[in-house]
Amino acid sequence: MYEGAVQDLIDELGRLPGVGPKSAQRIAFHILAADRDDVQRLVDALTEVKARVRFCTICGNVAEEELCRICQDPRRSAAVICVVEEAKDVVAIERTREFRGRYHVLGGAINPMDNIGPDDLSIKELLGRLADGQVQEIILAMDPNVEGEATAIYLARLLTPMGISVTRLASGLPVGGDLEYADEVTLGRAFEGRRQMA
Amino acid sequence: MYEGAVQDLIDELGRLPGVGPKSAQRIAFHILAADRDDVQRLVDALTEVKARVRFCTICGNVAEEELCRICQDPRRSAAVICVVEEAKDVVAIERTREFRGRYHVLGGAINPMDNIGPDDLSIKELLGRLADGQVQEIILAMDPNVEGEATAIYLARLLTPMGISVTRLASGLPVGGDLEYADEVTLGRAFEGRRQMA
């Protein structure tokens, strides 16, 4: 129904997560009416992210160099690794200021419905990080839902025989939700109360 | 908390209408993980819209040339003008296939709270279109809310003394809502049942 370029933009915006057809239309008309400079800043930000941001070769977190800021930071303990599903979970945990170790980003959770098995996650890379014997504790910080629990149980069975202390974030996280939406206090308390697994 | 380029993108996305900080973060991480080609298509769509889309010099609708598709179309009656607040309202009305005249996009509604008065709308341009005496009916299709009603009453008082038939879309539109969200049937019925004003 729209002129070509407007409809193209609505279509592209509609592909973004959480943006329905009506939101896409609303955003497109906002863009139409917006200052050219404002739109250019958005375009530049999109281009920059794709050009500059990659994933840390150690932990899989978002990085602008070969290693992410946390893996580069010598003050972060190499004895504890907190395993999360996604890079945005790292940010949520960093906000609590409870954790001073390193991270490992799995890239998802085991989910047979979506055909995601252990081989689709960066578990081999995690095991590689344990080879030098420095790591004493692994904190499993998967989302408190079915897939997250399944992934935690899988990893606990894999890691505990290796003599590493494996813990899981305490309840306190609302069950069925997304870790990234937890508020700092709840998430901080969950960190404090983490319990031994298996 | 994020690496520079990611935070920049989250900030820019957060400026879009209806995109809160959590949605901005979700979209940014989607962009991070997305195919470079997909992101390029979005960037191109944004750039194209700003480069190619402008506003029709006659009616103020979205256009890719000097005139919009409707003002260019000789089959559309020049005897009836439907006055709307925004270009997206044109699309909503076109979907009903009830209307075969032309449009006039005001660029908003009278709203003293936001300091938008008649001079901020393209009312002078509308009056200019009436000079040649071709227009016999003006249909006021403002949003069925306080600002839309105020604008309709203002225009009716201005236009009826000129001997032009001024109508307002019939009720049937849910009061307090946005015209653009009405379904085709409701909006079509509102068109059919439009009533004489003042």
Coordinates of C-alpha atoms in Angstrom, one line a residue:
Chain A
M1 CA 0.0 0.0 0.0
Y2 CA 2.9 2.4 0.6
E3 CA 5.3 3.9 -1.9
G4 CA 8.2 1.4 -2.5
A5 CA 10.9 2.7 -0.2
V6 CA 8.6 3.2 2.7
Q7 CA 7.1 -0.3 2.4
D8 CA 10.7 -1.7 2.1
L9 CA 11.6 0.0 5.4
I10 CA 8.4 -1.2 7.1
D11 CA 9.3 -4.8 5.9
E12 CA 12.8 -4.6 7.2
L13 CA 11.8 -3.1 10.5
G14 CA 9.1 -5.8 10.9
R15 CA 11.8 -8.5 10.8
L16 CA 13.4 -7.2 14.1
P17 CA 12.5 -9.1 17.3
G18 CA 9.4 -7.6 19.1
V19 CA 8.5 -5.2 16.2
G20 CA 5.1 -6.0 14.8
P21 CA 3.6 -4.6 11.6
K22 CA 2.0 -1.6 13.4
S23 CA 5.2 -0.8 15.3
A24 CA 7.2 -1.1 12.1
Q25 CA 4.9 1.4 10.4
R26 CA 5.1 3.8 13.4
I27 CA 8.9 3.6 13.4
A28 CA 9.0 4.1 9.6
F29 CA 6.9 7.2 9.8
H30 CA 9.1 8.5 12.6
I31 CA 12.1 7.9 10.4
L32 CA 10.4 9.7 7.5
A33 CA 9.8 12.8 9.6
A34 CA 13.1 12.6 11.6
D35 CA 16.1 14.8 11.0
R36 CA 18.4 13.4 8.4
D37 CA 21.3 13.6 10.9
D38 CA 19.4 11.5 13.5
V39 CA 18.7 8.8 10.9
Q40 CA 22.3 8.9 9.8
R41 CA 23.4 8.3 13.4
L42 CA 21.2 5.2 13.6
V43 CA 22.6 4.0 10.2
D44 CA 26.2 4.6 11.5
A45 CA 25.5 2.8 14.7
L46 CA 24.2 -0.3 12.8
T47 CA 27.1 -0.2 10.4
E48 CA 29.7 0.2 13.2
V49 CA 28.3 -2.7 15.2
K50 CA 28.6 -5.0 12.2
A51 CA 32.0 -3.7 11.3
R52 CA 33.6 -3.5 14.7
V53 CA 31.9 -5.9 17.1
R54 CA 32.9 -9.5 17.2
F55 CA 32.9 -12.2 19.9
C56 CA 35.7 -12.8 22.4
T57 CA 37.8 -15.7 21.3
I58 CA 38.1 -17.0 24.9
C59 CA 34.6 -16.6 26.3
G60 CA 32.3 -15.7 23.4
N61 CA 31.2 -12.4 25.0
V62 CA 30.8 -9.3 22.8
A63 CA 34.2 -7.7 22.1
E64 CA 35.7 -5.0 19.9
E65 CA 39.1 -6.6 20.0
E66 CA 40.2 -10.2 20.0
L67 CA 39.4 -10.5 23.7
C68 CA 36.5 -8.9 25.5
R69 CA 37.0 -6.3 28.3
I70 CA 36.5 -8.9 31.0
C71 CA 39.0 -11.5 29.6
Q72 CA 41.5 -8.6 29.1
D73 CA 41.1 -7.5 32.7
P74 CA 43.9 -9.0 35.0
R75 CA 41.9 -8.1 38.1
R76 CA 39.2 -10.6 37.2
S77 CA 39.7 -14.0 38.8
A78 CA 40.6 -16.9 36.5
A79 CA 39.5 -19.4 39.1
V80 CA 35.8 -18.9 38.7
I81 CA 33.9 -19.1 35.4
C82 CA 30.2 -18.0 35.3
V83 CA 28.5 -19.8 32.4
V84 CA 25.7 -17.9 30.7
E85 CA 23.5 -18.5 27.7
E86 CA 23.9 -15.1 25.9
A87 CA 26.2 -12.1 26.0
K88 CA 23.4 -9.9 27.3
D89 CA 23.3 -12.1 30.4
V90 CA 26.9 -11.0 31.1
V91 CA 25.7 -7.4 31.2
A92 CA 22.9 -8.3 33.6
I93 CA 25.3 -10.1 36.0
E94 CA 27.9 -7.3 35.8
R95 CA 25.3 -4.8 36.9
T96 CA 25.0 -6.7 40.2
R97 CA 28.7 -6.1 41.0
E98 CA 28.6 -9.4 42.8
F99 CA 30.9 -11.4 40.5
R100 CA 34.6 -10.8 40.0
G101 CA 35.5 -13.9 37.9
R102 CA 35.3 -14.6 34.2
Y103 CA 32.4 -15.6 31.9
H104 CA 31.7 -18.2 29.3
V105 CA 28.9 -17.5 26.8
L106 CA 27.3 -20.8 25.5
G107 CA 25.4 -19.2 22.7
G108 CA 22.0 -20.6 23.8
A109 CA 20.6 -23.5 25.8
I110 CA 19.9 -27.1 25.0
N111 CA 16.4 -27.2 23.3
P112 CA 15.4 -30.4 21.5
M113 CA 12.3 -28.6 20.1
D114 CA 14.5 -26.2 18.2
N115 CA 17.0 -28.9 17.4
I116 CA 19.7 -27.3 19.6
G117 CA 21.9 -29.9 21.2
P118 CA 25.1 -29.7 23.3
D119 CA 27.2 -29.6 20.1
D120 CA 25.5 -26.4 19.0
L121 CA 26.8 -24.6 22.2
S122 CA 30.4 -23.6 23.0
I123 CA 30.8 -26.5 25.5
K124 CA 34.0 -27.8 23.8
E125 CA 35.5 -24.3 24.2
L126 CA 34.5 -24.3 27.9
L127 CA 36.2 -27.7 28.5
G128 CA 39.3 -26.3 26.7
R129 CA 39.4 -23.5 29.3
L130 CA 39.6 -26.1 32.1
A131 CA 42.6 -27.9 30.7
D132 CA 45.2 -25.9 32.7
G133 CA 43.6 -26.7 36.1
Q134 CA 43.3 -23.0 37.1
V135 CA 39.5 -23.1 37.3
Q136 CA 38.1 -24.1 40.7
E137 CA 34.5 -23.2 40.4
I138 CA 32.0 -23.1 37.6
I139 CA 28.8 -21.1 38.3
L140 CA 25.9 -22.1 36.0
A141 CA 23.8 -19.0 35.3
M142 CA 21.4 -20.3 32.7
D143 CA 17.9 -18.9 32.4
P144 CA 15.6 -20.4 35.1
N145 CA 13.4 -22.2 32.6
V146 CA 13.2 -25.7 31.1
E147 CA 15.9 -25.3 28.6
G148 CA 18.2 -23.5 31.0
E149 CA 17.7 -26.2 33.7
A150 CA 18.4 -29.0 31.1
T151 CA 21.6 -27.3 30.1
A152 CA 22.7 -26.8 33.7
I153 CA 22.0 -30.5 34.5
Y154 CA 23.9 -31.5 31.4
L155 CA 26.9 -29.4 32.2
A156 CA 26.9 -30.4 35.9
R157 CA 27.1 -34.1 34.9
L158 CA 29.9 -33.3 32.6
L159 CA 31.9 -31.1 34.9
T160 CA 31.6 -32.5 38.5
P161 CA 33.5 -35.7 37.6
M162 CA 36.4 -33.4 36.7
G163 CA 36.8 -32.4 40.3
I164 CA 35.5 -28.8 39.8
S165 CA 33.0 -27.3 42.1
V166 CA 29.8 -26.7 40.1
T167 CA 27.2 -24.3 41.4
R168 CA 23.9 -23.1 40.1
L169 CA 22.4 -19.6 40.8
A170 CA 20.0 -19.8 43.8
S171 CA 16.3 -19.5 43.5
G172 CA 15.2 -16.0 43.9
L173 CA 15.0 -15.7 40.2
P174 CA 11.4 -15.8 39.1
V175 CA 10.9 -19.2 37.5
G176 CA 9.8 -19.2 33.8
G177 CA 11.3 -15.8 33.2
D178 CA 14.4 -14.5 31.4
L179 CA 17.6 -14.0 33.4
E180 CA 18.2 -10.7 31.6
Y181 CA 15.0 -9.2 33.1
A182 CA 15.8 -9.8 36.7
D183 CA 16.4 -6.7 38.8
E184 CA 19.9 -6.2 40.3
V185 CA 18.9 -7.1 43.9
T186 CA 17.2 -10.4 43.0
L187 CA 20.0 -11.4 40.7
G188 CA 22.6 -10.4 43.3
R189 CA 20.9 -12.5 46.0
A190 CA 20.7 -15.4 43.6
F191 CA 24.5 -15.1 43.2
E192 CA 25.1 -15.0 47.0
G193 CA 22.8 -18.0 47.6
R194 CA 24.2 -20.3 44.8
R195 CA 24.1 -24.0 45.8
Q196 CA 26.3 -27.0 45.1
M197 CA 25.0 -29.1 42.2
A198 CA 24.7 -32.9 41.8
Chain B
M1 CA 28.0 -1.3 30.5
Y2 CA 28.4 -2.5 26.9
E3 CA 31.3 -2.1 24.6
G4 CA 31.1 1.3 22.8
A5 CA 29.6 0.4 19.5
V6 CA 26.9 -1.9 21.0
Q7 CA 25.9 0.8 23.6
D8 CA 25.8 3.4 20.8
L9 CA 23.4 1.2 18.8
I10 CA 21.2 0.5 21.9
D11 CA 21.1 4.3 22.5
E12 CA 20.1 5.0 18.9
L13 CA 17.4 2.3 18.9
G14 CA 16.1 3.5 22.2
R15 CA 15.2 6.8 20.5
L16 CA 12.7 5.1 18.2
P17 CA 9.0 5.4 19.1
G18 CA 7.8 2.5 21.2
V19 CA 11.3 1.0 21.7
G20 CA 12.2 1.0 25.4
P21 CA 15.7 0.2 26.8
K22 CA 15.0 -3.6 27.0
S23 CA 13.6 -3.8 23.4
A24 CA 16.6 -1.7 22.2
Q25 CA 19.0 -4.2 23.9
R26 CA 17.1 -7.1 22.4
I27 CA 17.2 -5.6 18.9
A28 CA 20.9 -4.7 19.2
F29 CA 21.8 -8.3 20.1
H30 CA 19.7 -9.5 17.3
I31 CA 21.6 -7.2 15.0
L32 CA 24.9 -8.4 16.4
A33 CA 24.0 -12.0 15.6
A34 CA 22.3 -11.3 12.3
D35 CA 23.7 -11.9 8.9
R36 CA 25.7 -9.0 7.6
D37 CA 23.4 -9.0 4.5
D38 CA 20.2 -8.7 6.6
V39 CA 21.6 -5.7 8.5
Q40 CA 22.8 -4.1 5.2
R41 CA 19.2 -4.4 3.9
L42 CA 17.9 -2.5 6.9
V43 CA 20.6 0.1 6.5
D44 CA 19.8 0.5 2.8
A45 CA 16.1 0.7 3.5
L46 CA 16.7 3.5 6.1
T47 CA 19.1 5.3 3.7
E48 CA 16.7 5.0 0.7
V49 CA 13.8 6.3 2.6
K50 CA 15.7 9.4 3.6
A51 CA 17.1 9.9 0.2
R52 CA 14.1 9.2 -2.0
V53 CA 10.9 9.8 0.0
R54 CA 9.5 13.3 0.3
F55 CA 6.1 14.8 0.7
C56 CA 3.6 15.5 -2.1
T57 CA 3.7 19.2 -2.9
I58 CA -0.1 19.2 -3.3
C59 CA -1.5 17.1 -0.5
G60 CA 1.4 16.4 1.9
N61 CA 1.2 12.7 1.5
V62 CA 4.3 10.5 1.3
A63 CA 5.7 10.6 -2.3
E64 CA 8.8 9.5 -4.2
E65 CA 8.2 12.2 -6.9
E66 CA 7.0 15.7 -6.7
L67 CA 3.4 14.4 -6.5
C68 CA 2.2 11.3 -4.6
R69 CA 0.6 8.4 -6.4
I70 CA -2.9 9.6 -5.6
C71 CA -2.4 13.2 -6.8
Q72 CA -0.9 11.8 -10.0
D73 CA -3.8 9.5 -10.6
P74 CA -6.3 11.1 -13.1
R75 CA -9.0 8.6 -12.1
R76 CA -9.2 10.0 -8.6
S77 CA -11.9 12.6 -8.3
A78 CA -10.7 16.2 -7.7
A79 CA -14.2 17.1 -6.4
V80 CA -13.7 15.5 -3.0
I81 CA -10.8 16.0 -0.6
C82 CA -10.5 13.8 2.5
V83 CA -8.5 15.7 5.2
V84 CA -6.4 13.5 7.5
E85 CA -3.9 14.2 10.3
E86 CA -1.0 12.0 9.1
A87 CA 0.2 10.3 5.9
K88 CA -0.4 6.9 7.6
D89 CA -4.1 7.7 7.8
V90 CA -4.1 7.8 4.0
V91 CA -3.0 4.2 3.9
A92 CA -5.7 3.2 6.4
I93 CA -8.4 4.8 4.4
E94 CA -7.0 3.5 1.1
R95 CA -7.3 0.0 2.5
T96 CA -11.1 0.4 2.8
R97 CA -11.4 1.0 -1.0
E98 CA -14.4 3.3 -0.2
F99 CA -12.9 6.5 -1.2
R100 CA -12.0 7.6 -4.8
G101 CA -11.2 11.3 -4.2
R102 CA -8.0 13.1 -3.1
Y103 CA -6.4 13.7 0.2
H104 CA -5.0 16.5 2.3
V105 CA -2.5 15.7 5.0
L106 CA -2.6 18.3 7.8
G107 CA 0.5 17.2 9.6
G108 CA -1.2 16.8 12.9
A109 CA -4.1 18.2 14.9
I110 CA -4.8 21.3 16.9
N111 CA -3.4 20.6 20.4
P112 CA -3.0 23.6 22.7
M113 CA -1.2 21.4 25.3
D114 CA 1.6 20.7 22.8
N115 CA 1.4 24.3 21.4
I116 CA 0.1 23.1 18.0
G117 CA -2.2 25.7 16.6
P118 CA -3.9 26.0 13.2
D119 CA -0.8 27.8 11.8
D120 CA 1.3 24.7 12.4
L121 CA -1.0 22.6 10.2
S122 CA -1.2 22.8 6.3
I123 CA -4.5 24.6 6.4
K124 CA -3.3 27.5 4.2
E125 CA -2.3 24.9 1.6
L126 CA -5.8 23.3 1.9
L127 CA -7.5 26.6 1.3
G128 CA -5.2 27.2 -1.7
R129 CA -6.6 23.9 -3.2
L130 CA -10.1 25.3 -3.0
A131 CA -9.4 28.4 -5.1
D132 CA -10.3 27.0 -8.5
G133 CA -13.8 26.0 -7.3
Q134 CA -13.4 22.3 -8.3
V135 CA -13.8 20.9 -4.8
Q136 CA -17.4 20.2 -3.8
E137 CA -17.0 18.2 -0.7
I138 CA -14.4 18.0 2.1
I139 CA -14.5 15.0 4.3
L140 CA -12.9 15.5 7.7
A141 CA -11.2 12.3 8.8
M142 CA -9.3 13.4 11.8
D143 CA -8.7 10.9 14.7
P144 CA -11.8 10.5 16.8
N145 CA -10.3 12.1 19.9
V146 CA -10.3 15.5 21.5
E147 CA -7.6 17.1 19.3
G148 CA -9.2 15.5 16.1
E149 CA -12.6 16.8 17.1
A150 CA -11.2 20.3 17.8
T151 CA -9.5 20.4 14.4
A152 CA -12.6 19.2 12.6
I153 CA -14.7 21.9 14.3
Y154 CA -12.1 24.5 13.4
L155 CA -12.0 23.5 9.8
A156 CA -15.8 23.1 9.5
R157 CA -16.3 26.7 10.7
L158 CA -13.6 27.9 8.2
L159 CA -14.9 25.9 5.2
T160 CA -18.8 25.9 5.4
P161 CA -19.1 29.6 4.8
M162 CA -17.2 29.0 1.4
G163 CA -20.2 27.0 0.2
I164 CA -18.4 23.7 0.3
S165 CA -20.1 20.6 1.7
V166 CA -18.1 19.6 4.8
T167 CA -18.7 16.1 6.2
R168 CA -17.2 14.2 9.2
L169 CA -16.6 10.5 9.3
A170 CA -19.5 8.8 11.0
S171 CA -19.3 7.4 14.4
G172 CA -18.4 3.7 14.3
L173 CA -14.9 4.6 15.0
P174 CA -14.1 3.7 18.6
V175 CA -13.8 7.0 20.5
G176 CA -10.5 7.8 22.1
G177 CA -8.6 5.6 19.7
D178 CA -6.3 6.1 16.7
L179 CA -7.8 6.2 13.2
E180 CA -4.9 4.1 11.9
Y181 CA -5.8 1.2 14.2
A182 CA -9.4 0.9 13.0
D183 CA -10.2 -2.3 11.0
E184 CA -11.3 -2.0 7.4
V185 CA -14.9 -2.7 8.0
T186 CA -15.4 -0.2 10.8
L187 CA -13.5 2.5 8.8
G188 CA -15.5 1.7 5.7
R189 CA -18.8 2.0 7.5
A190 CA -17.6 5.3 9.0
F191 CA -17.0 6.5 5.5
E192 CA -20.5 5.4 4.3
G193 CA -22.2 7.0 7.2
R194 CA -20.4 10.4 7.2
R195 CA -22.7 13.2 8.2
Q196 CA -23.1 16.9 7.3
M197 CA -21.3 19.2 9.7
A198 CA -22.3 22.5 11.3

